[in-house]
Short mmCIF file of C-alpha atoms in Angstrom, two decimals:
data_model
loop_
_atom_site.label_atom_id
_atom_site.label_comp_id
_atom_site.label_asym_id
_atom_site.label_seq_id
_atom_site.Cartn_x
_atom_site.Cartn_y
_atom_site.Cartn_z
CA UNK A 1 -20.70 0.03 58.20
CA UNK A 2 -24.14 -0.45 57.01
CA UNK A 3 -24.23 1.82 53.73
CA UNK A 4 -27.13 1.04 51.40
CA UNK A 5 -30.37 -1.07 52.22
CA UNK A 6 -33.13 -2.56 49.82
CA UNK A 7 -36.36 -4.10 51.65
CA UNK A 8 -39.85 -3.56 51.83
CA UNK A 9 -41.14 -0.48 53.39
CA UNK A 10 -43.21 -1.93 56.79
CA UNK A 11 -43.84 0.99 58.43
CA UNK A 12 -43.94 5.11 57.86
CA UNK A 13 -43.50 7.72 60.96
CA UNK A 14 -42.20 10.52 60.05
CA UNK A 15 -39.40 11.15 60.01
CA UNK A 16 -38.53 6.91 61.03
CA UNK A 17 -39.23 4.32 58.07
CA UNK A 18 -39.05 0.61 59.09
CA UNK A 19 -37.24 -1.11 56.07
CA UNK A 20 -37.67 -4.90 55.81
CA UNK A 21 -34.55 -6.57 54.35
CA UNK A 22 -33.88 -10.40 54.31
CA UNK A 23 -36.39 -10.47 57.11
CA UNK A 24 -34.80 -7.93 59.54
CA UNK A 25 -36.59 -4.91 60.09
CA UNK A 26 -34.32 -1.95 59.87
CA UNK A 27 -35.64 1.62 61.53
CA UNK A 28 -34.10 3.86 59.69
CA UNK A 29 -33.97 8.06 60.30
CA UNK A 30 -34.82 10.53 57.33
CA UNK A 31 -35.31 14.13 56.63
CA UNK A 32 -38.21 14.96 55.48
CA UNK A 33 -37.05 16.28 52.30
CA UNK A 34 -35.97 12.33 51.63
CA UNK A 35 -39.37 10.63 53.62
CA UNK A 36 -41.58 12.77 50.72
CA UNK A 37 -39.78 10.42 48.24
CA UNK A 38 -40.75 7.00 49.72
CA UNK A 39 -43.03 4.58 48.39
CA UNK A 40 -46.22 3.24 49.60
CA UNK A 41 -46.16 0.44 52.75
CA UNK A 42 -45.83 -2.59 51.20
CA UNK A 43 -43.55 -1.26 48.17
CA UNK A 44 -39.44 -1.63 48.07
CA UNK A 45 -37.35 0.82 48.33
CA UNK A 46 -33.26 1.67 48.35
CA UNK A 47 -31.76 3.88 50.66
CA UNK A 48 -28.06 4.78 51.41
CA UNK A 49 -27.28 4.96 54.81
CA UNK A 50 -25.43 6.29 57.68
CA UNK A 51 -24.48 4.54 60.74
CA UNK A 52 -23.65 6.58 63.84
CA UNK A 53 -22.82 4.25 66.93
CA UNK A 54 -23.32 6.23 70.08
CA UNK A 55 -22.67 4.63 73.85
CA UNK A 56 -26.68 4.09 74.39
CA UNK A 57 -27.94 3.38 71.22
CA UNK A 58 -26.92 2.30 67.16
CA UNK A 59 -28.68 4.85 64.70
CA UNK A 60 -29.56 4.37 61.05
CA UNK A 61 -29.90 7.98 58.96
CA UNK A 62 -31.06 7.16 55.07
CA UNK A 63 -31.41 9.40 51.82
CA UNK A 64 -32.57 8.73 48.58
CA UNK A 65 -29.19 9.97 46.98
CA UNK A 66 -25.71 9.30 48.18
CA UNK A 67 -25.17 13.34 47.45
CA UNK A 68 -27.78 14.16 49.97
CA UNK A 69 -26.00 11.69 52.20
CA UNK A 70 -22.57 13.12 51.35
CA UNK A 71 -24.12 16.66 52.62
CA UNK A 72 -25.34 15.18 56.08
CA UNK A 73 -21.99 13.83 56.64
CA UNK A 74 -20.06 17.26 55.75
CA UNK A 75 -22.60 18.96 58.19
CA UNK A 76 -21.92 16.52 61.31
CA UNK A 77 -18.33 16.73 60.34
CA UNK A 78 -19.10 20.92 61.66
CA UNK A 79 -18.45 22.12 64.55
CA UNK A 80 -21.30 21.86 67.31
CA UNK A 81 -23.78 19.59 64.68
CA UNK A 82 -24.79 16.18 65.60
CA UNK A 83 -27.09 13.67 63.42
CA UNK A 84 -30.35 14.94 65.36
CA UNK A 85 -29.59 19.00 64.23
CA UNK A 86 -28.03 17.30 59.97
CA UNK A 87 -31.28 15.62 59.98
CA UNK A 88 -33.72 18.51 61.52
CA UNK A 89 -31.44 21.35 58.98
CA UNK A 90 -32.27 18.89 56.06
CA UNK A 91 -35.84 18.80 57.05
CA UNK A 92 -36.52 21.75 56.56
CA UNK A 93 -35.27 22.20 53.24
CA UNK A 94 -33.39 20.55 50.16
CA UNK A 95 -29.88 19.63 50.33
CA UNK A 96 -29.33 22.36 47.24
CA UNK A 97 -31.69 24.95 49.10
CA UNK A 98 -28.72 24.00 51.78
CA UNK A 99 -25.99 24.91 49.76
CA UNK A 100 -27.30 27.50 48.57
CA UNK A 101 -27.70 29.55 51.55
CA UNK A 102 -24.21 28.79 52.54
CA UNK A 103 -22.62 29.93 49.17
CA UNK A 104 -24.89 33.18 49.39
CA UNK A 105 -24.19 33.54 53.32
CA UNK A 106 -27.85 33.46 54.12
CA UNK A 107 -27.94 33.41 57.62
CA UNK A 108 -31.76 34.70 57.83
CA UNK A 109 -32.77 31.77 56.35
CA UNK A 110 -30.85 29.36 58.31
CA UNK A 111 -31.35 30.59 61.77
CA UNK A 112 -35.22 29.85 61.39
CA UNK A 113 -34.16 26.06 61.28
CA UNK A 114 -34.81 24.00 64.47
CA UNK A 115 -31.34 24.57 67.07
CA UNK A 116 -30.09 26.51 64.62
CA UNK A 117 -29.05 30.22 66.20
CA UNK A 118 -27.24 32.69 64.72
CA UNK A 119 -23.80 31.95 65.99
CA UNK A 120 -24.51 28.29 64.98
CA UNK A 121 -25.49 29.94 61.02
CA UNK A 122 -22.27 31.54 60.55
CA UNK A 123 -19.99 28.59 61.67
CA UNK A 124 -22.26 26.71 59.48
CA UNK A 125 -21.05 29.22 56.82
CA UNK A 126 -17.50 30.04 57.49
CA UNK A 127 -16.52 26.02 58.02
CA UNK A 128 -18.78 24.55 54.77
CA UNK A 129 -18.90 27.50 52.29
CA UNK A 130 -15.33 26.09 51.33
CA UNK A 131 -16.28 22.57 51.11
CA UNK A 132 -19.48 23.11 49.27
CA UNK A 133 -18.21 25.09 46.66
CA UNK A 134 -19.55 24.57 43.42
CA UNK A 135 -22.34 21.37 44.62
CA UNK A 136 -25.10 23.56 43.26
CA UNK A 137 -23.71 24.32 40.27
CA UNK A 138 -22.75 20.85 39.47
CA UNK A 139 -26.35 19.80 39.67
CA UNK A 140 -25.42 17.11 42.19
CA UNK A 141 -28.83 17.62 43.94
CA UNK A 142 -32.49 16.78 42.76
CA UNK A 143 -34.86 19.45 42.15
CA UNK A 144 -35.65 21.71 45.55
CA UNK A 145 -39.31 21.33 44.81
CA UNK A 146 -40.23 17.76 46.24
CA UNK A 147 -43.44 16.30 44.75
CA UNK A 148 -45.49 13.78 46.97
CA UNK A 149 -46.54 10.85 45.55
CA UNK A 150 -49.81 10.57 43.91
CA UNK A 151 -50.65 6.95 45.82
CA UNK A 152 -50.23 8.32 48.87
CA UNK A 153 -53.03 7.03 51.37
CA UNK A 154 -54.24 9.41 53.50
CA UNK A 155 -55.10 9.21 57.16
CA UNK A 156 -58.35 11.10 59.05
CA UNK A 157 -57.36 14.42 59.99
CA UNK A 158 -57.18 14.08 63.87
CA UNK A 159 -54.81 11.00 62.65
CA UNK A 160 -52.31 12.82 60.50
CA UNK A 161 -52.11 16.45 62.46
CA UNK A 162 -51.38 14.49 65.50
CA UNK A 163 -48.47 12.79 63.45
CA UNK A 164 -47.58 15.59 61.92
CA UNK A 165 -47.07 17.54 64.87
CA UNK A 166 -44.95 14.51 66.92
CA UNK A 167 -42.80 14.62 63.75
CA UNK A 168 -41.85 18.06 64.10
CA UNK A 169 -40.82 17.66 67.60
CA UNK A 170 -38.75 14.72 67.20
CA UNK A 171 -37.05 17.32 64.57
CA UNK A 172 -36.20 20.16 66.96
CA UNK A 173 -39.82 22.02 66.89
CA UNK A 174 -40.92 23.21 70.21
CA UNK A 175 -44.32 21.08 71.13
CA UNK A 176 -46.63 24.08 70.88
CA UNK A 177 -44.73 25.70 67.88
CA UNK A 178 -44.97 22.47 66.09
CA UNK A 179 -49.29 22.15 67.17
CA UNK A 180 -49.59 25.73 66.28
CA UNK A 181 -48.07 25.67 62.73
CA UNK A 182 -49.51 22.36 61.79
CA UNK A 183 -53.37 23.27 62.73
CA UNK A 184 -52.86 26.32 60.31
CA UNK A 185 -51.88 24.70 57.85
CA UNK A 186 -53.58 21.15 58.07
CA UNK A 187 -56.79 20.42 55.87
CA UNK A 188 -59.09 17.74 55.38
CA UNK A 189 -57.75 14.57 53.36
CA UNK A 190 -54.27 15.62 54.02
CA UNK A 191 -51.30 12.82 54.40
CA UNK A 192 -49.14 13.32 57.19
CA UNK A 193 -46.23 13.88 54.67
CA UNK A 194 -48.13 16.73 53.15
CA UNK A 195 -48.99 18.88 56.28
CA UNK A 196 -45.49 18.34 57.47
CA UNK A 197 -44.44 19.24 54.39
CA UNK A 198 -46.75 22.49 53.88
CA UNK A 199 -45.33 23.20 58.10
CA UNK A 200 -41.81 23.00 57.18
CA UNK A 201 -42.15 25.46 54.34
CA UNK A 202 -44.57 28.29 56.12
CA UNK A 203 -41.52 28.28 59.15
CA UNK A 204 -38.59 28.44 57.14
#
């Protein structure tokens, strides 16, 4: 198993980074909530991974922490979650925002994730509120509020809303939910990260 890589970032789309190590190119899978946290093209980075084989196709899923990646593997390890619905529910926010609503039962907030309905919610509660217990509290997570970084280069507008919007699809969104919430909240000079980012908050 492939569980931590090194390498030059190559290429950004949310929510796929293309890590260079030892000349391989690796396309790796993030939630948003880790893609904020990646250096500029051109920079190295270290990711922990997870490697999910399936019969049509080998997937890479990174984080920045091996917590977060601890979390994503308790979720798929739940009943009716795959990688595609770990990485959309830790998209759209922080692994402790997560935990949180679990420990406090907060299904309102978690059915407003992508392929997340209410029956799906409370199995999400009743099969991890045991095996979270306490995460929070130990401070395992970083800080819910993720900062972008300052160097980020930005794109034109038409550029990064049409971006924006294909990355909230490939997390869940409906096509003209995700157009509809990113053209509110897009504005000129924004990065792709940061309207994704500003999208994921106003629809959670």
């Amino acid at each position: 198993m492939i569980g931590r890589l090194r390498g030059i970032v190559i290429e950004k789309l949310p929510p796929e980074v293309v890590l260079e190590v030892g000349g391989v190119g690796y396309e790796v899978h993030m939630p948003m909530s880790c893609f904020y946290d990646l250096p500029d093209i051109g920079k190295e980075a270290s990711i922990y991974t997870h490697f999910v084989v399936r019969e049509d196709a080998q997937l890479l899923y990174g984080f920045n922490h091996k917590q977060e990646r601890a979390l994503f593997r308790e979720l798929i390890k739940a009943n009716g979650v795959g990688p595609k619905l770990a990485l959309a529910i830790l998209s759209g926010m922080s692994a402790s925002q997560f935990v949180l609503c679990v420990e406090k039962e907060d299904i309102t907030t978690l059915v407003k994730l992508p392929g997340v309905g209410k029956k799906t919610a409370e199995r999400l509660v009743v099969e991890l509120k045991d095996r979270l217990s306490g995460w929070v509290s130990q401070d395992l997570f970083t800080p819910a509020a993720v900062k972008l970084p300052e160097t980020s280069a930005t794109l034109r507008e038409p550029d990064a809303v049409e971006e924006a919007a294909s990355a909230l699809v490939a997390l869940g969104y409906k096509p003209a939910q995700a157009s509809q919430v990113v053209g509110k909240v897009a504005k000129e000079g924004m990065t792709v990260e940061a309207i994704i980012r500003d999208a994921l908050r106003s629809l959670v």
